[in-house]
Short mmCIF file of C-alpha atoms and ligand atoms in Angstrom, two decimals:
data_model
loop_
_atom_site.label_atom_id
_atom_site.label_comp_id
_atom_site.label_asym_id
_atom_site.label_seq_id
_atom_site.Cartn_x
_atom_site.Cartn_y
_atom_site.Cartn_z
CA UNK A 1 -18.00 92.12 2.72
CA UNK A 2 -17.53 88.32 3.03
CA UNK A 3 -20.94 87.67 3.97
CA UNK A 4 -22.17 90.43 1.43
CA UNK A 5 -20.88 88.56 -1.00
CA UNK A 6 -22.35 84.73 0.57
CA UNK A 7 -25.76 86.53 0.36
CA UNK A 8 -25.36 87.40 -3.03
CA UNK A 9 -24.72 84.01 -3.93
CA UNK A 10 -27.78 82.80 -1.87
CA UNK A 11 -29.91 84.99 -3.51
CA UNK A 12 -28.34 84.06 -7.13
CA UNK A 13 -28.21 80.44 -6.43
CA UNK A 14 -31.68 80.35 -5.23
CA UNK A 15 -33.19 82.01 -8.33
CA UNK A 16 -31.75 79.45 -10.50
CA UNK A 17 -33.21 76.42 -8.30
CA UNK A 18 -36.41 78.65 -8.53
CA UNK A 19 -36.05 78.34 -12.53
CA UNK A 20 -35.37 74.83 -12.42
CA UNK A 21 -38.22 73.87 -9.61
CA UNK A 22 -40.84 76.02 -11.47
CA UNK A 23 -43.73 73.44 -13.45
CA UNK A 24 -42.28 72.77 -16.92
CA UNK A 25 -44.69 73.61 -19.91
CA UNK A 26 -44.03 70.93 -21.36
CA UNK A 27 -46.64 68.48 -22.93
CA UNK A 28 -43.76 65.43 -23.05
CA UNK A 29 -44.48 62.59 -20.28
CA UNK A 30 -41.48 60.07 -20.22
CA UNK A 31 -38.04 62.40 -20.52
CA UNK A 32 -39.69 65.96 -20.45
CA UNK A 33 -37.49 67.02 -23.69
CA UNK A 34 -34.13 66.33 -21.80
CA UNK A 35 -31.71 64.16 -23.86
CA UNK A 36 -31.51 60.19 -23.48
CA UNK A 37 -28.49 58.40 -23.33
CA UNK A 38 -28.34 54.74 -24.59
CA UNK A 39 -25.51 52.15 -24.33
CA UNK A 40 -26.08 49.10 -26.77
CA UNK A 41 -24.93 46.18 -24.60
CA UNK A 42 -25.23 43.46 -27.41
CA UNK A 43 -24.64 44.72 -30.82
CA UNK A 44 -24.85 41.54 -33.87
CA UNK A 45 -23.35 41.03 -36.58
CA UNK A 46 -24.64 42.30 -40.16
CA UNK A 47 -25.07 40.10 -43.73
CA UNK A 48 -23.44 41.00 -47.12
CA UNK A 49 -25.24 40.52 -50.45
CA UNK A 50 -24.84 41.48 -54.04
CA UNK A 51 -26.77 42.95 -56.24
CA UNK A 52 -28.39 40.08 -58.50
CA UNK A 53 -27.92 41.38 -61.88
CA UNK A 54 -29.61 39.82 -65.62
CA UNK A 55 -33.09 38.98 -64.16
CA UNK A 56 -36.46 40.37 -64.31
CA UNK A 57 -38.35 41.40 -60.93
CA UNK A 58 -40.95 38.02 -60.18
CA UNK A 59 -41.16 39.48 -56.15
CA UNK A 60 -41.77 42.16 -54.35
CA UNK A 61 -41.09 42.47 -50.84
CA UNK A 62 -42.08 45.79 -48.97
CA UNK A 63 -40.60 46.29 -46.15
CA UNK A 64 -42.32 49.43 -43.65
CA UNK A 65 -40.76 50.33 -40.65
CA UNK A 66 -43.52 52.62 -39.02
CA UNK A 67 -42.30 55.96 -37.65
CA UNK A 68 -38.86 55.22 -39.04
CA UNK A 69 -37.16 58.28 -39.93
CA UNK A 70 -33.32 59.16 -40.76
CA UNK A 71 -32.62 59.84 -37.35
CA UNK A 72 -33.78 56.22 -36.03
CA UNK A 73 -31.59 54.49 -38.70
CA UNK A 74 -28.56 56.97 -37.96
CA UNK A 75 -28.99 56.46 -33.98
CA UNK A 76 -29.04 52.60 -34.45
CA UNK A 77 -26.35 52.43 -36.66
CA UNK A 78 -24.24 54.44 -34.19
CA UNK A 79 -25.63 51.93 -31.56
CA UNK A 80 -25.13 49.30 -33.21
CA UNK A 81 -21.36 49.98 -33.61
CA UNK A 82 -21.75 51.38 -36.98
CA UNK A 83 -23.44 48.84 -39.06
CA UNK A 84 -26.91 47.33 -40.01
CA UNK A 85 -27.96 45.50 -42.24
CA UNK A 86 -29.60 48.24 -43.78
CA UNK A 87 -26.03 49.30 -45.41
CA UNK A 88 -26.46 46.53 -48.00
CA UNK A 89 -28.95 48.38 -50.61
CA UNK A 90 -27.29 49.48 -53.62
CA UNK A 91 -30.14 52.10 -54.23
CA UNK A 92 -31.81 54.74 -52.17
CA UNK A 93 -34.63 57.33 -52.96
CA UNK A 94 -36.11 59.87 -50.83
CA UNK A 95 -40.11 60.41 -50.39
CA UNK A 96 -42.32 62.91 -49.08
CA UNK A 97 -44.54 61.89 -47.05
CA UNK A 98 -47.45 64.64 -46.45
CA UNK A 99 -51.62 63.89 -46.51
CA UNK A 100 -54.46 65.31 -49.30
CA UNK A 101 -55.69 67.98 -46.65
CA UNK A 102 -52.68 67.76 -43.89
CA UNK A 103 -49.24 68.17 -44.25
CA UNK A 104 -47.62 65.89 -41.38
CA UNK A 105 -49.34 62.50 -41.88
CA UNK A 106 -50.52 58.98 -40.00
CA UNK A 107 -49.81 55.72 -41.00
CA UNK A 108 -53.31 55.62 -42.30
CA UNK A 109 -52.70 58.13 -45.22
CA UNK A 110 -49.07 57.53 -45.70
CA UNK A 111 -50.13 53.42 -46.22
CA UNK A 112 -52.70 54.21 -48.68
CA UNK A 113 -50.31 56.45 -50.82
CA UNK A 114 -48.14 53.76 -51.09
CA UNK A 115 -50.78 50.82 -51.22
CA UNK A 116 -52.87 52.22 -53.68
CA UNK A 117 -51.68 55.37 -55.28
CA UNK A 118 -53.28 57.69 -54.12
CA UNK A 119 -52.98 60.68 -51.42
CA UNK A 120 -55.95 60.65 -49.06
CA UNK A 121 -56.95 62.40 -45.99
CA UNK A 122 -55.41 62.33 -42.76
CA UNK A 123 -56.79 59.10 -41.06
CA UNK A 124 -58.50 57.40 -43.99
CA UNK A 125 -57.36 53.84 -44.50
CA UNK A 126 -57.50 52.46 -48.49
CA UNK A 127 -60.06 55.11 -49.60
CA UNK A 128 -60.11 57.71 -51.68
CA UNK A 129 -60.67 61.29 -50.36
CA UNK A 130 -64.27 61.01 -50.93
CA UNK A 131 -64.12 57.62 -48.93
CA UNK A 132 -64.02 55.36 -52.06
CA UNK A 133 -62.39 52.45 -51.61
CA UNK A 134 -59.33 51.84 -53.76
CA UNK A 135 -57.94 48.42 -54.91
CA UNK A 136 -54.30 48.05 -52.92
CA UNK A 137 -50.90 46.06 -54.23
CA UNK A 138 -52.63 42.84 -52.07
CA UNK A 139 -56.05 43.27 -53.62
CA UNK A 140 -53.93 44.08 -57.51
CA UNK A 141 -51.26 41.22 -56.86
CA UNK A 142 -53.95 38.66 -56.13
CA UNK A 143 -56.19 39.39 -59.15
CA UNK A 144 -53.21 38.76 -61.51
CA UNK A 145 -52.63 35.20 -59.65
CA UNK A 146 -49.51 36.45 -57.84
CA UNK A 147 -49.51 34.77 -53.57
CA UNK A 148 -49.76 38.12 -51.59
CA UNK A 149 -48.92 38.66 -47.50
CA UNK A 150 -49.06 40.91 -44.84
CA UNK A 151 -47.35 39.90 -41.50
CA UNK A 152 -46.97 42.90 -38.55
CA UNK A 153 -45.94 43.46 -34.94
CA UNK A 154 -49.22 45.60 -34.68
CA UNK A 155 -52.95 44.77 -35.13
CA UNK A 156 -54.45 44.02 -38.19
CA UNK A 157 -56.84 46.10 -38.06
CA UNK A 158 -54.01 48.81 -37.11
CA UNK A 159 -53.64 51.65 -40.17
CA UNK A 160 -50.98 50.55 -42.55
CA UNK A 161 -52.09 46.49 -42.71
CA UNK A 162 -55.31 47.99 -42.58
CA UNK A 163 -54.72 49.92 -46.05
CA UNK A 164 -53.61 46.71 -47.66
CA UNK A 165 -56.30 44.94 -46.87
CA UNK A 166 -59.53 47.38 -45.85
CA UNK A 167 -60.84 50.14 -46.43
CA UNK A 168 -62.30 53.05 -44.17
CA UNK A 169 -62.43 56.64 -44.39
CA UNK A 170 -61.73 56.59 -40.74
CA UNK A 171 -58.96 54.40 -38.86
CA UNK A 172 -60.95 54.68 -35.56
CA UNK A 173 -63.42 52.55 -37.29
CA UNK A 174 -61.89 49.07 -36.27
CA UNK A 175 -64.65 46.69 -36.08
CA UNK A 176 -65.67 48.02 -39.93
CA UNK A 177 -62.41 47.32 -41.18
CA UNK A 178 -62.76 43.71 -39.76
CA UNK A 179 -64.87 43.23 -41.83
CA UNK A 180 -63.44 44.10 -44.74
CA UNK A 181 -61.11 40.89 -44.25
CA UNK A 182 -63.96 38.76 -45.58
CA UNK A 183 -63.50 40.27 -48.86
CA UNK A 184 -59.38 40.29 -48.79
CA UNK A 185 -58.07 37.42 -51.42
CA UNK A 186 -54.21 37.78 -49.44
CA UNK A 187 -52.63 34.19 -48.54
CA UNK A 188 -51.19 34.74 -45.36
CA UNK A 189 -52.22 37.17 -43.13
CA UNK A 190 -50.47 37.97 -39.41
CA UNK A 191 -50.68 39.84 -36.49
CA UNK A 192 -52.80 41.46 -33.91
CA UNK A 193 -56.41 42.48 -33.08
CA UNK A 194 -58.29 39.52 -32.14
CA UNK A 195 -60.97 41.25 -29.95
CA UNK A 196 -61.95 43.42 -33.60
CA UNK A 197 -62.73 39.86 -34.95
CA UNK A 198 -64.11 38.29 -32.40
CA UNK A 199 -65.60 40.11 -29.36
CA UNK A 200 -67.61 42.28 -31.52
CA UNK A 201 -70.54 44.77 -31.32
CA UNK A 202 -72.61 42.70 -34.13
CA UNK A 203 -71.57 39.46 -31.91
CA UNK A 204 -70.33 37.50 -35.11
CA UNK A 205 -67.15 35.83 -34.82
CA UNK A 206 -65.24 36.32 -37.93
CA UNK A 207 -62.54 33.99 -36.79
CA UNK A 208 -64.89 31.19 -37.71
CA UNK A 209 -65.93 33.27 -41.04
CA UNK A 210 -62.83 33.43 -42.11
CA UNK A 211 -62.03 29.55 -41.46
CA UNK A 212 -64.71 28.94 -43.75
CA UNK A 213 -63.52 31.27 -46.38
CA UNK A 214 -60.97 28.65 -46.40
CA UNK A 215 -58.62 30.10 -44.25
CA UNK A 216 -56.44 28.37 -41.34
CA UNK A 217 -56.71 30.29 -38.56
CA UNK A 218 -54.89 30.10 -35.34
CA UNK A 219 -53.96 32.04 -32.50
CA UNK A 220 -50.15 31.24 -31.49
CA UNK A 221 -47.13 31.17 -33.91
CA UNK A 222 -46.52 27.81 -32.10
CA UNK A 223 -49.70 25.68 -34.03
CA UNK A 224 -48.50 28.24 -37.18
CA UNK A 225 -45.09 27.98 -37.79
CA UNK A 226 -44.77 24.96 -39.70
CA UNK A 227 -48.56 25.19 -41.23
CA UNK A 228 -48.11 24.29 -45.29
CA UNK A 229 -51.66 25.61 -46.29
CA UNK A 230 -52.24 27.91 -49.21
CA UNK A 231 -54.78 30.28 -46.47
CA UNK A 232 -53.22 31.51 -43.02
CA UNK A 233 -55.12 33.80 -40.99
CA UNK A 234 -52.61 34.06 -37.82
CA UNK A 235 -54.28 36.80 -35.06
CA UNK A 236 -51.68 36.25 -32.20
CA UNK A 237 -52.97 38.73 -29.96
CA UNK A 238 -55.79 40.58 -28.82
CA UNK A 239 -53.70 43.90 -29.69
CA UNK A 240 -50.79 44.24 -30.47
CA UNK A 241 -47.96 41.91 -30.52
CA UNK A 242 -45.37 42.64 -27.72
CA UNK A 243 -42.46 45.12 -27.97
CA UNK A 244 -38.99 42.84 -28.98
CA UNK A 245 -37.90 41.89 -25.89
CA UNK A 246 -41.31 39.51 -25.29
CA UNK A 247 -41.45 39.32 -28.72
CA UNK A 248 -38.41 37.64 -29.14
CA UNK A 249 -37.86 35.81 -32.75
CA UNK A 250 -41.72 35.79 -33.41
CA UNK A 251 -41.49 38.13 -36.45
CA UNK A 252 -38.82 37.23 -38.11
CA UNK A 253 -39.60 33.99 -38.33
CA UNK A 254 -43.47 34.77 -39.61
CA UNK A 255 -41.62 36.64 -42.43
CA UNK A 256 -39.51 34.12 -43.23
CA UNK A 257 -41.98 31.27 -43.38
CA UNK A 258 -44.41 33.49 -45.24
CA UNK A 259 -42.22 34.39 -48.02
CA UNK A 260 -41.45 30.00 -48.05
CA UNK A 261 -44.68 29.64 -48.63
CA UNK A 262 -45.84 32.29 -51.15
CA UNK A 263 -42.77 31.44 -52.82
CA UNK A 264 -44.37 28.18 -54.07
CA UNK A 265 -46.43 30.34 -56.64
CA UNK A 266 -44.75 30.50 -60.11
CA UNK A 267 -46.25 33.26 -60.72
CA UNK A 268 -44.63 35.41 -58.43
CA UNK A 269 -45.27 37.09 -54.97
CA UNK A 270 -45.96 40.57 -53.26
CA UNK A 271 -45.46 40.88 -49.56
CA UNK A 272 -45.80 44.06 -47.38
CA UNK A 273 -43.74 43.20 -43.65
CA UNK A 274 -44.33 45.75 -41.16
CA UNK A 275 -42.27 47.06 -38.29
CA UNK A 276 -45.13 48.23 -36.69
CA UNK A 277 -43.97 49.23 -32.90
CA UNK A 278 -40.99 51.20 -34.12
CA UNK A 279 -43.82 54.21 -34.32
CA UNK A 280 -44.96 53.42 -30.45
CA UNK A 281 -41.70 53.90 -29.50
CA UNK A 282 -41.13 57.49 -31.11
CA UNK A 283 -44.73 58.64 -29.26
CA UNK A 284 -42.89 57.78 -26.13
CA UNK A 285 -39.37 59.11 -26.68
CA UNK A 286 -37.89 55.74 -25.54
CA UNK A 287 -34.95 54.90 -26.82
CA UNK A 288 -34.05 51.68 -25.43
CA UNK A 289 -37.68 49.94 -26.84
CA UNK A 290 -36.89 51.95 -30.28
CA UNK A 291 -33.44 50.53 -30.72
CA UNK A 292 -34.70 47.39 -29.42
CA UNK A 293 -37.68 47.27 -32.02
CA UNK A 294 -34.81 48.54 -34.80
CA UNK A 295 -32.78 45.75 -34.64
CA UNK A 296 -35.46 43.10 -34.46
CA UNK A 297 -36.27 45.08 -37.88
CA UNK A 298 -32.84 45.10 -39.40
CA UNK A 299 -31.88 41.72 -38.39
CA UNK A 300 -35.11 40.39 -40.47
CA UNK A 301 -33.71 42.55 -42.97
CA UNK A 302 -30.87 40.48 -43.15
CA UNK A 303 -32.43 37.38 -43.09
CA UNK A 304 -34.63 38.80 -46.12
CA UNK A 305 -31.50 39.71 -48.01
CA UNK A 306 -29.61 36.85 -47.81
CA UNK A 307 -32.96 34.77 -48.91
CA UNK A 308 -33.34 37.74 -52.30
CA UNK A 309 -29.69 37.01 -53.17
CA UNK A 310 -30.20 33.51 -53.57
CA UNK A 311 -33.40 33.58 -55.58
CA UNK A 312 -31.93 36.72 -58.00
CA UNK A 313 -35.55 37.38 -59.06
CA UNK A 314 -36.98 39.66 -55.93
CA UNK A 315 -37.09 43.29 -55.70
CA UNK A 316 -36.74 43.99 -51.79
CA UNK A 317 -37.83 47.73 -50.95
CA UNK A 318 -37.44 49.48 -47.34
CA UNK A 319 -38.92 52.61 -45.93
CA UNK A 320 -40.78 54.61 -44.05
CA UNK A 321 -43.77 55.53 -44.20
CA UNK A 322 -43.29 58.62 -41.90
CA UNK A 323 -40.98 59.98 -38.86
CA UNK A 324 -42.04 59.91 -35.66
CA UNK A 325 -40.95 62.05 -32.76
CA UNK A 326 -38.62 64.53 -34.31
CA UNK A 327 -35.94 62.73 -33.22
CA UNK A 328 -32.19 64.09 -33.04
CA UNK A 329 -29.19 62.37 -32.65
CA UNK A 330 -26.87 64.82 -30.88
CA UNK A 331 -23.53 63.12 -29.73
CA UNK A 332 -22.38 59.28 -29.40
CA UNK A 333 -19.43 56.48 -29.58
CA UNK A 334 -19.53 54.63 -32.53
CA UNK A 335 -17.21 51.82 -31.14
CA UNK A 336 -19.26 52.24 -27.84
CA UNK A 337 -22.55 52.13 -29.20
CA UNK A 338 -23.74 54.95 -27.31
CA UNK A 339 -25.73 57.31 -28.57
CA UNK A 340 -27.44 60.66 -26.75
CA UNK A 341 -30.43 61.73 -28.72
CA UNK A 342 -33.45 64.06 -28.22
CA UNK A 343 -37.03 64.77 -29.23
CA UNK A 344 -38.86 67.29 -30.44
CA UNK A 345 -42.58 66.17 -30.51
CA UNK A 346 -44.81 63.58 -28.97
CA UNK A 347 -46.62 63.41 -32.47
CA UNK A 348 -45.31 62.65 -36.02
CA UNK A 349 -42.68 65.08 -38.33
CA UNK A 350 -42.83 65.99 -41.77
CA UNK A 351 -39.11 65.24 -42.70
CA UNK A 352 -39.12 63.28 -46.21
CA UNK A 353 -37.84 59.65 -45.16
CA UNK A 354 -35.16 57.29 -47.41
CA UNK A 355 -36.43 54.27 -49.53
CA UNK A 356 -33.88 51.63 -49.90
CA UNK A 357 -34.14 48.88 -52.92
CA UNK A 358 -32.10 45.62 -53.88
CA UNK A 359 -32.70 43.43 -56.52
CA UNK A 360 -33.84 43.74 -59.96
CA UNK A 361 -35.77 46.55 -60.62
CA UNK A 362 -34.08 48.59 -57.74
CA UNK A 363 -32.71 51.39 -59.72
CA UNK A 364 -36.48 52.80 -60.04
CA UNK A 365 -36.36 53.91 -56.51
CA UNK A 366 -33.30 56.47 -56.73
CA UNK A 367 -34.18 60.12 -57.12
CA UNK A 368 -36.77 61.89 -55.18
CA UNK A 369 -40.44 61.44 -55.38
CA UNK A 370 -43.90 61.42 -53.84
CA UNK A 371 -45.09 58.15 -51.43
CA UNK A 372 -47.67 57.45 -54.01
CA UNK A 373 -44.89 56.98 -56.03
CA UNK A 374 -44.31 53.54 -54.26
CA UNK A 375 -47.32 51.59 -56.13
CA UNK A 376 -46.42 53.16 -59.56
CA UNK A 377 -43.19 51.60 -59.50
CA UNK A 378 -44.33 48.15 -58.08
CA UNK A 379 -47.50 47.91 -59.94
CA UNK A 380 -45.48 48.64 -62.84
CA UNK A 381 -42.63 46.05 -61.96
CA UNK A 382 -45.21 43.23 -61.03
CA UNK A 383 -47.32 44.91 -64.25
CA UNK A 384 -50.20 44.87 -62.18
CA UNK A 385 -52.18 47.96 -64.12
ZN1 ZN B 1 -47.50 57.21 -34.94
#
């Protein structure tokens, strides 16, 4: 009976293992859909502001964080011991985020919704669904003699800089949207993509265009951080920039120095700062790089804030523009900072994603609305139409 019942168990025992050994249909490299546990081992401290109140909106700062859904702010403010700096907007809104002909989108349509209006096709950049190209806030600010900026972790010729300041009615198209950059009127311009600009099919170098378009261009943040000139063209990499880590301070201190410098315009500024790598992150269902590129984020945030409350007359707007992995936050320690999450997809989701505004003019971004929504109420604010 005893060894009746040990052969049993074999048998049972070995068709589980024979479950668990069998190949996994699963299309996920890094974690195969299990769920990721993450420990924050340095969590920092957040800023407090007030709303500014009795002044008109002069500013606008958009803020993107690519890919960065509900889920990514919830799991880093669990990680980061329940705060960010994030918790400091007095008004939130919530978007949907879906394409012309598609419903989940890319960064490509999502950035031209907000930069310019309009919905367009999945993968167009700054055109129109028939491939038009469409003014954006950069091209709008700068005609009405507002300083305009666009500083990213990504490449510039990457899709959401890429609807600021191009146009393409495919994103694939990098070398094209280059070129596009000789036409762009923006004031300071950084990130990624040298080899688009200057190891090129066509064999021009539009580095050295661009320096005579009266741009100063460089290649390190080093010989840019403490440049004064009205025209910076700062392509840091060949790519991408690197993930936080390598990154280090890099970004926030481009965003800070940019919005120095355009702030020497009295007639105002518009700025669009991108958290570019948040997105990568999502595609690869790593959570330690996510939270990593998060924080560098929210931390800039801060710095941003604290820079709005003193000048009273800036209009500071977060989002993003889509989700990215399906992304679940299923248990955690707030005083820990741990957090176990999961994904659901190596691609994008369609959840609608939170806008978050502070400053004068912030109330217009409560309720719920469309992504196109997004240049309505800024080209309205900056009265660009
Ligand atoms: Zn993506």
């Amino acid at each position: 009976m005893q060894k009746l019942s040990l052969i049993l168990i074999v048998i049972i025992l070995s068709s589980v293992s024979c479950q668990n050994s069998s190949p996994k249909q699963n299309k996920y490299e890094n974690h195969e859909n299990e769920n990721i546990s993450f420990t924050n081992p340095s969590p920092y401290d957040i800023i407090s502001v007030q709303q500014p109140t009795g002044k008109a909106v002069k500013n606008v700062i958009l803020m993107i964080g690519d890919g960065m859904g509900l889920t990514q702010v919830s799991t880093a403010w669990v990680a980061n011991r329940g705060k960010l700096n994030l918790d400091n907007f007095p008004y939130t809104g919530v978007m949907r985020t879906y394409t012309a002909n598609k419903l989940i989108t890319d960064s490509g349509a999502a950035g031209t919704a907000m930069a310019t209006g309009q919905k367009t096709n999945y993968h167009s950049v700054g055109v129109d669904i028939h491939g038009n190209d469409i003014p954006s806030l950069i091209d709008l600010s700068a005609e009405k003699g507002l300083s305009t900026a666009v500083v990213v972790t990504c490449g510039l010729t990457d899709a959401t800089p890429a609807t600021f300041l191009a146009g393409n009615a495919d994103r694939n198209n990098e070398e094209e949207l280059a070129l596009d950059f000789l036409q762009t009127q923006a004031n300071y311009i950084l990130g990624g993509s040298r080899t688009k600009f200057n190891k090129r099919e066509d064999e021009r170098d539009l580095l050295a265009e661009m320096a005579q378009r009266g741009y100063k261009v460089t290649s390190t943040w080093e010989e840019t951080k403490s440049l004064q000139e009205e025209k910076i063209f700062a392509v840091l990499e060949d790519g991408q920039l690197p993930l936080a880590p390598e990154r280090g301070t890099i970004w926030q201190e481009a965003v800070m120095h940019a919005i120095s410098q355009l702030d020497k315009n009295d007639n105002g500024f518009f700025a669009m700062f991108e958290g570019s790598r948040i997105d990568d992150c999502g595609h690869w269902h790593d959570i330690p790089a996510l939270m990593g590129e998060i924080f560098d984020f929210d931390q800039t945030i801060g710095q941003v804030l604290q820079w709005a409350e003193k000048d009273g007359e800036t209009l500071v707007i977060v989002l993003a523009d889509h989700e990215t992995g399906g992304l679940t936050l299923l248990d955690g320690q707030i005083d820990a900072g741990s957090v176990v999450a999961n994904f659901s997809t190596d691609g994008h989701s369609d959840i609608q994603v939170l806008v978050y505004a502070y400053g004068p003019g912030a109330e217009a971004f409560s309720g719920t609305f469309e992504n196109t929504a997004i240049f309505n109420k800024i080209s309205s604010l900056l009265n660009l139409k």
